[in-house]
Tab-separated table of C-alpha atoms in Angstrom:
chain	number	residue	atom	x	y	z
R	1	MET	CA	-5.479	96.353	-26.620
R	2	ALA	CA	-9.233	96.763	-26.999
R	3	ASN	CA	-10.903	97.629	-30.286
R	4	LEU	CA	-12.007	101.287	-30.372
R	5	VAL	CA	-14.963	101.717	-32.733
R	6	GLY	CA	-16.478	105.098	-33.558
R	7	VAL	CA	-20.194	105.137	-34.443
R	8	VAL	CA	-21.055	108.630	-35.640
R	9	GLY	CA	-23.858	110.401	-37.465
R	10	GLN	CA	-26.675	112.890	-37.361
R	11	SER	CA	-29.301	112.796	-34.626
R	12	GLY	CA	-31.916	110.139	-35.392
R	13	SER	CA	-29.758	108.216	-37.855
R	14	GLY	CA	-29.530	105.081	-35.708
R	15	LYS	CA	-26.521	105.398	-33.423
R	16	SER	CA	-28.237	104.441	-30.175
R	17	THR	CA	-30.554	101.826	-31.678
R	18	SER	CA	-27.543	99.971	-33.080
R	19	ALA	CA	-26.834	98.685	-29.539
R	20	ARG	CA	-30.165	96.852	-29.412
R	21	THR	CA	-28.647	93.584	-30.693
R	22	LEU	CA	-25.805	93.345	-28.158
R	23	ASN	CA	-26.157	90.791	-25.386
R	24	PRO	CA	-26.842	92.832	-22.198
R	25	GLU	CA	-25.165	90.135	-20.090
R	26	GLU	CA	-21.826	91.069	-21.642
R	27	THR	CA	-22.472	94.727	-22.511
R	28	PHE	CA	-22.011	97.862	-20.410
R	29	ILE	CA	-23.524	101.211	-21.461
R	30	ILE	CA	-22.178	104.571	-20.302
R	31	ASN	CA	-25.056	107.005	-20.843
R	32	THR	CA	-23.573	110.495	-20.614
R	33	ILE	CA	-26.770	112.579	-20.497
R	34	GLY	CA	-29.277	110.031	-19.243
R	35	LYS	CA	-31.674	109.941	-22.165
R	36	PRO	CA	-33.773	106.748	-22.424
R	37	LEU	CA	-32.222	103.969	-24.469
R	38	PRO	CA	-34.329	103.644	-27.651
R	39	PHE	CA	-34.931	99.923	-27.884
R	40	PRO	CA	-37.428	97.490	-26.328
R	41	GLY	CA	-36.804	96.281	-22.789
R	42	ALA	CA	-33.872	98.598	-22.146
R	43	LYS	CA	-34.941	99.415	-18.580
R	44	LYS	CA	-34.950	95.742	-17.639
R	45	LYS	CA	-31.849	94.834	-19.606
R	46	TYR	CA	-29.642	97.646	-18.284
R	47	VAL	CA	-29.385	98.196	-14.521
R	48	LYS	CA	-27.325	100.967	-12.917
R	49	LEU	CA	-23.887	100.038	-11.642
R	50	HIS	CA	-23.716	99.503	-7.887
R	51	LYS	CA	-21.544	97.700	-5.398
R	52	GLU	CA	-22.623	94.657	-3.423
R	53	ALA	CA	-20.803	92.394	-1.006
R	54	ASN	CA	-19.288	90.302	-3.798
R	55	GLY	CA	-18.274	93.252	-5.961
R	56	TYR	CA	-19.767	95.483	-8.625
R	57	VAL	CA	-22.976	94.543	-10.411
R	58	GLY	CA	-25.045	96.253	-13.083
R	59	ASN	CA	-24.346	97.234	-16.677
R	60	LEU	CA	-25.302	100.923	-16.881
R	61	TYR	CA	-23.679	104.146	-15.699
R	62	VAL	CA	-25.343	107.536	-16.153
R	63	GLY	CA	-23.044	110.547	-15.905
R	64	LYS	CA	-20.939	113.022	-17.852
R	65	ASP	CA	-18.013	113.686	-15.517
R	66	PRO	CA	-14.838	112.536	-17.312
R	67	ASN	CA	-13.146	111.446	-14.085
R	68	GLN	CA	-16.087	109.270	-13.096
R	69	ILE	CA	-16.308	107.794	-16.595
R	70	MET	CA	-12.623	106.917	-16.374
R	71	ASN	CA	-13.230	105.213	-13.003
R	72	VAL	CA	-16.105	103.190	-14.484
R	73	LEU	CA	-13.904	102.040	-17.375
R	74	LYS	CA	-11.262	100.912	-14.893
R	75	ILE	CA	-13.850	98.944	-12.921
R	76	ILE	CA	-15.078	97.260	-16.100
R	77	ASN	CA	-11.551	96.459	-17.208
R	78	THR	CA	-10.295	94.972	-13.952
R	79	GLN	CA	-13.346	93.752	-12.019
R	80	MET	CA	-16.040	92.882	-14.587
R	81	LYS	CA	-14.420	90.221	-16.743
R	82	HIS	CA	-17.766	89.168	-18.224
R	83	ILE	CA	-18.142	92.507	-20.027
R	84	LYS	CA	-17.046	92.281	-23.672
R	85	ASN	CA	-18.735	95.377	-25.130
R	86	VAL	CA	-18.687	98.925	-23.787
R	87	VAL	CA	-20.944	101.544	-25.376
R	88	ILE	CA	-20.244	105.209	-24.602
R	89	GLU	CA	-23.508	106.857	-25.610
R	90	ASP	CA	-23.469	110.521	-26.777
R	91	ALA	CA	-19.737	110.724	-26.084
R	92	ASN	CA	-19.411	114.244	-27.513
R	93	TYR	CA	-21.402	115.519	-24.523
R	94	ILE	CA	-18.459	114.663	-22.285
R	95	MET	CA	-16.719	117.657	-23.859
R	96	SER	CA	-19.684	119.950	-24.432
R	97	CYS	CA	-21.131	119.489	-20.921
R	98	GLU	CA	-17.751	120.177	-19.358
R	99	ALA	CA	-17.502	123.321	-21.489
R	100	MET	CA	-20.851	124.541	-20.188
R	101	ASP	CA	-19.944	123.668	-16.598
R	102	ARG	CA	-16.737	125.699	-16.959
R	103	SER	CA	-18.172	128.554	-19.004
R	104	ASP	CA	-17.295	131.125	-16.324
R	105	GLU	CA	-13.605	130.311	-16.583
R	106	LYS	CA	-11.748	132.863	-18.714
R	107	SER	CA	-8.500	131.012	-19.293
R	108	TYR	CA	-7.965	129.367	-22.668
R	109	ASP	CA	-6.115	126.606	-20.845
R	110	LYS	CA	-9.476	125.004	-20.097
R	111	PHE	CA	-9.811	123.928	-23.742
R	112	THR	CA	-6.535	122.033	-23.550
R	113	GLN	CA	-7.668	120.480	-20.280
R	114	MET	CA	-11.012	119.400	-21.784
R	115	ALA	CA	-9.209	117.893	-24.748
R	116	LYS	CA	-6.883	116.057	-22.360
R	117	HIS	CA	-9.822	114.657	-20.377
R	118	TYR	CA	-11.451	113.273	-23.522
R	119	TYR	CA	-8.139	112.032	-24.906
R	120	ASP	CA	-7.419	110.197	-21.643
R	121	ILE	CA	-10.781	108.420	-21.869
R	122	LEU	CA	-10.137	107.322	-25.450
R	123	MET	CA	-6.584	106.196	-24.735
R	124	TYR	CA	-7.601	104.217	-21.657
R	125	ALA	CA	-10.505	102.666	-23.573
R	126	ALA	CA	-8.075	101.566	-26.289
R	127	SER	CA	-5.764	100.034	-23.649
R	128	MET	CA	-8.460	97.887	-22.047
R	129	ARG	CA	-8.543	94.090	-22.248
R	130	GLU	CA	-8.134	92.689	-25.744
R	131	ASP	CA	-11.466	90.875	-25.482
R	132	ILE	CA	-13.321	94.199	-25.171
R	133	LYS	CA	-14.770	96.388	-27.902
R	134	VAL	CA	-15.484	99.997	-26.987
R	135	PHE	CA	-18.125	101.698	-29.132
R	136	VAL	CA	-17.973	105.490	-28.946
R	137	LEU	CA	-21.249	107.007	-30.214
R	138	SER	CA	-21.060	110.666	-31.278
R	139	HIS	CA	-22.651	113.302	-33.474
R	140	ILE	CA	-20.921	114.640	-36.579
R	141	GLU	CA	-20.384	118.161	-37.882
R	142	ASN	CA	-19.522	119.702	-41.240
R	143	VAL	CA	-16.357	121.792	-40.941
R	144	GLY	CA	-16.397	122.519	-44.678
R	145	ASP	CA	-19.290	124.121	-46.522
R	146	VAL	CA	-22.331	123.095	-48.571
R	147	ILE	CA	-20.352	122.756	-51.805
R	148	ASN	CA	-17.266	121.152	-50.286
R	149	PRO	CA	-18.406	119.386	-47.107
R	150	GLN	CA	-15.965	117.816	-44.671
R	151	TRP	CA	-17.656	115.709	-42.025
R	152	LYS	CA	-15.983	114.726	-38.747
R	153	VAL	CA	-16.793	113.910	-35.142
R	154	LYS	CA	-18.414	116.876	-33.422
R	155	THR	CA	-16.133	118.614	-30.905
R	156	LEU	CA	-15.906	122.105	-29.399
R	157	GLY	CA	-14.411	123.875	-32.392
R	158	LYS	CA	-11.083	124.708	-33.993
R	159	MET	CA	-9.262	125.445	-30.755
R	160	LEU	CA	-9.969	121.968	-29.443
R	161	ASP	CA	-9.415	120.316	-32.833
R	162	SER	CA	-5.954	121.854	-33.002
R	163	THR	CA	-5.145	120.043	-29.766
R	164	LEU	CA	-6.846	116.692	-30.397
R	165	ASN	CA	-7.696	114.910	-33.650
R	166	VAL	CA	-10.520	112.750	-32.296
R	167	ASP	CA	-11.182	110.874	-35.553
R	168	GLY	CA	-7.554	109.823	-35.801
R	169	CYS	CA	-7.809	107.897	-32.527
R	170	PHE	CA	-10.038	105.238	-34.115
R	171	THR	CA	-9.246	102.270	-36.358
R	172	TYR	CA	-12.962	101.881	-37.129
R	173	MET	CA	-15.220	104.872	-37.819
R	174	LEU	CA	-18.708	103.836	-38.923
R	175	TYR	CA	-21.173	106.475	-40.158
R	176	THR	CA	-24.887	106.022	-39.499
R	177	GLU	CA	-27.229	106.966	-42.350
R	178	LEU	CA	-30.851	106.730	-43.441
R	179	ARG	CA	-31.218	104.994	-46.825
R	180	GLU	CA	-34.228	104.069	-48.917
R	181	SER	CA	-34.707	100.334	-49.437
R	182	ASP	CA	-35.790	98.685	-52.685
R	183	GLU	CA	-39.302	98.573	-51.213
R	184	GLY	CA	-39.299	102.331	-50.686
R	185	THR	CA	-38.988	102.272	-46.905
R	186	MET	CA	-36.309	104.161	-44.962
R	187	GLN	CA	-33.698	102.023	-43.241
R	188	ARG	CA	-30.987	102.899	-40.737
R	189	VAL	CA	-27.628	101.582	-41.865
R	190	PHE	CA	-23.905	101.781	-41.204
R	191	ARG	CA	-21.556	103.039	-43.916
R	192	THR	CA	-18.203	101.317	-43.483
R	193	ASN	CA	-15.868	103.507	-45.563
R	194	THR	CA	-15.694	106.943	-47.096
R	195	ILE	CA	-16.992	107.337	-50.634
R	196	ASP	CA	-15.271	110.488	-51.809
R	197	GLY	CA	-13.017	111.542	-48.945
R	198	SER	CA	-15.461	114.143	-47.639
R	199	ASP	CA	-15.713	112.437	-44.247
R	200	THR	CA	-13.691	110.353	-41.801
R	201	CYS	CA	-15.602	107.085	-42.288
R	202	LYS	CA	-13.095	104.214	-42.387
R	203	SER	CA	-12.392	100.578	-41.603
R	204	PRO	CA	-9.491	98.195	-42.394
R	205	MET	CA	-9.699	96.573	-45.817
R	206	GLY	CA	-11.483	93.229	-45.703
R	207	VAL	CA	-13.372	93.616	-42.422
R	208	PHE	CA	-16.728	94.532	-43.943
R	209	PRO	CA	-17.539	93.086	-47.383
R	210	GLU	CA	-20.050	95.793	-48.330
R	211	LEU	CA	-20.084	99.577	-48.199
R	212	TYR	CA	-23.398	99.493	-46.318
R	213	MET	CA	-24.604	97.121	-43.621
R	214	PRO	CA	-27.469	97.054	-41.074
R	215	ASN	CA	-26.999	99.289	-38.021
R	216	ASP	CA	-26.349	96.270	-35.867
R	217	LEU	CA	-23.440	96.373	-33.413
R	218	GLN	CA	-23.467	92.605	-32.917
R	219	MET	CA	-22.831	92.207	-36.642
R	220	VAL	CA	-19.898	94.607	-36.250
R	221	VAL	CA	-18.545	92.537	-33.351
R	222	ASN	CA	-18.841	89.347	-35.404
R	223	ALA	CA	-17.117	90.886	-38.429
R	224	ILE	CA	-14.191	92.211	-36.380
R	225	ASN	CA	-13.759	88.888	-34.579
R	226	LYS	CA	-13.809	86.971	-37.874
R	227	PHE	CA	-11.260	89.356	-39.400
R	228	GLU	CA	-8.890	89.194	-36.442
R	229	GLU	CA	-9.106	85.418	-36.191
R	230	GLY	CA	-8.351	85.091	-39.909
R	231	GLU	CA	-11.462	83.143	-40.810
């Protein structure tokens, strides 16, 4: 079983930039809406997936179709043994783009189908090789109110949430935040656990020693490996 890690937060809080520290030689990025990757050298480091005589090469796929994303995950899992990290960028758009593409459909069954498509992606990702970590980057939404907020992964609303509890599919759910440093500068960080239960941020006890850590996915990989190996 692969490790399924949620990385969620508001726009601009550091989700995408957290992938900057991963080794591109062992990392594959699924970019659902094709926005430029926000770190230096991304165009050279990440090349679109294509097939050559000796098999598949490349470490980037751009597309939002859930069936194609599933096919890419299967290729990574079975034919690209050098890949150890998979980043699904802007994963919530898999659902929202499908909703827009199917907006003319009147049947409520489409919401169950969209939930099933996303669920299948998450479940297959979790079943991939045990040496793989799948980072699912998504926006969050407040389903409570200003006084009593309740933050969770952004989906398509209550009808979909009643079918699929996305947050519950993850062992790790890291929240990205902007925090002021001692020097007065703003820093992008990961929060590793909930503070007051008003969100779904979580991680197993003992994996991360501090409540906050740099938004650095390689540090997350190292911490999980150390925890699982019992060091």
